[in-house]
Amino acid sequence: MLVKWMRCTVVDKVGFERGQRKWAGLLGEPGFRAQGGGWSRGRQGVVHLFGFWESRAFYDSFMARSHDRLAASQTGTYQDMRVRLFEYRFDVKTGFEPMFADADLLRVAHCRVHEERAEHFALMQEKVWNPAMAGSPGMLRGIFAEAEPESEFLVLSMWDSAAERAKYRTERVERLALRAQIGADVAAIAGDVIDMEPAWTV
């Protein structure tokens, strides 16, 4: 499965939200699974969107045929668009499905990892971070994905409330980071917390 992460800064909120509804046209696209996202909690005007496709081939076909037509209605409503593509590696909690309807909050972590430490980083995600997140009340599901060949990883988790996620974060993250040797693996890490916008879910 291919994961597309889009991030931009909105300059015309009304126009952007009106244009966002046009993406319902994705539903007829071969290989399209789901798309959803919302507004950053910490960065004014920043939007994150996540799209899921069965494969890179389906996605490339969509980009060549239909993308520009759907995107046209949002021209001029945002700036600084950044798009990254990642390939699914494994679930953060068992049985991942790209569904957004029950999620109130998304958490995204984008990690650039030292190339020689990439497999160790993935192993620690599986053995240390995943069980801790999966055992947290309020954590619904998540995905761990990789962009090759840059040794970049995406961890996307879906939560049913901000309060539950805050509980997980304050209690456990420092201890887990030490156990996972994150300082040795990671060259750079950036993240954000996103309030879901249900009207944008396709």
Coordinates of C-alpha atoms in Angstrom, one line a residue, residues 8-98:
C8 CA 0.5 23.0 3.0
T9 CA -0.2 26.4 4.5
V10 CA -3.7 27.7 3.6
V11 CA -4.1 31.3 2.6
D12 CA -7.8 31.3 1.7
K13 CA -9.6 29.1 4.1
V14 CA -13.1 29.4 2.6
G15 CA -11.8 28.6 -0.9
F16 CA -9.6 25.8 0.3
E17 CA -12.4 24.1 2.1
R18 CA -14.8 24.5 -0.8
G19 CA -12.1 22.9 -3.1
Q20 CA -11.4 20.2 -0.7
R21 CA -15.0 18.8 -1.2
K22 CA -14.1 18.2 -4.9
W23 CA -11.7 15.4 -3.8
A24 CA -14.8 13.2 -3.4
G25 CA -14.1 12.5 -7.1
L26 CA -11.3 10.2 -5.9
L27 CA -14.0 7.6 -5.0
G28 CA -14.2 6.4 -8.6
E29 CA -10.4 6.0 -9.1
P30 CA -9.0 2.5 -9.5
G31 CA -6.8 1.6 -6.6
F32 CA -7.9 4.4 -4.3
R33 CA -8.5 3.4 -0.7
A34 CA -9.1 6.5 1.4
Q35 CA -8.1 10.1 2.1
G36 CA -8.4 12.3 5.2
G37 CA -6.8 14.9 7.4
G38 CA -7.3 18.2 9.1
W39 CA -5.7 21.2 10.7
S40 CA -2.4 21.3 12.6
R41 CA -2.9 22.0 16.3
G42 CA 0.4 23.8 16.7
R43 CA 0.9 25.6 13.4
Q44 CA -1.6 28.3 12.3
G45 CA -3.1 27.6 8.9
V46 CA -1.2 24.3 8.3
V47 CA -3.1 21.4 6.8
H48 CA -2.1 17.7 6.7
L49 CA -3.8 15.2 4.4
F50 CA -3.1 11.5 4.0
G51 CA -4.1 9.5 0.9
F52 CA -3.9 5.7 0.6
W53 CA -3.6 3.7 -2.6
E54 CA -3.3 0.0 -3.3
S55 CA 0.0 0.5 -5.2
R56 CA 2.3 3.0 -6.8
A57 CA 1.1 1.9 -10.2
F58 CA -2.5 2.9 -9.4
Y59 CA -1.3 6.2 -8.0
D60 CA 0.8 7.1 -11.0
S61 CA -2.1 6.4 -13.3
F62 CA -4.3 8.7 -11.3
M63 CA -1.7 11.5 -11.3
A64 CA -1.3 11.2 -15.1
R65 CA -5.1 11.2 -15.8
S66 CA -7.3 12.9 -13.1
H67 CA -5.2 14.7 -10.5
D68 CA -4.9 18.1 -12.2
R69 CA -8.7 18.3 -12.8
L70 CA -9.5 17.7 -9.2
A71 CA -6.8 20.0 -7.9
A72 CA -7.7 22.9 -10.1
S73 CA -10.4 24.2 -7.8
Q74 CA -7.9 24.8 -5.0
T75 CA -5.4 26.8 -7.1
G76 CA -4.3 29.9 -5.2
T77 CA -5.8 28.9 -1.8
Y78 CA -2.6 27.5 -0.3
Q79 CA 1.2 27.8 -0.5
D80 CA 4.3 25.7 0.4
M81 CA 2.7 22.4 -0.7
R82 CA 5.0 19.4 0.2
V83 CA 4.2 15.9 -0.9
R84 CA 6.0 12.7 0.2
L85 CA 5.2 9.1 -0.8
F86 CA 5.8 6.2 1.5
E87 CA 5.4 2.4 1.2
Y88 CA 3.6 0.5 3.9
R89 CA 5.9 -1.6 6.1
F90 CA 3.7 -2.8 9.0
D91 CA 0.8 -1.9 11.3
V92 CA 1.3 0.0 14.5
K93 CA -1.7 -1.8 15.9
T94 CA -3.0 -5.0 14.3
G95 CA -5.5 -4.9 11.5
F96 CA -4.8 -1.4 10.0
E97 CA -7.4 -0.1 7.6
P98 CA -7.2 3.4 6.1

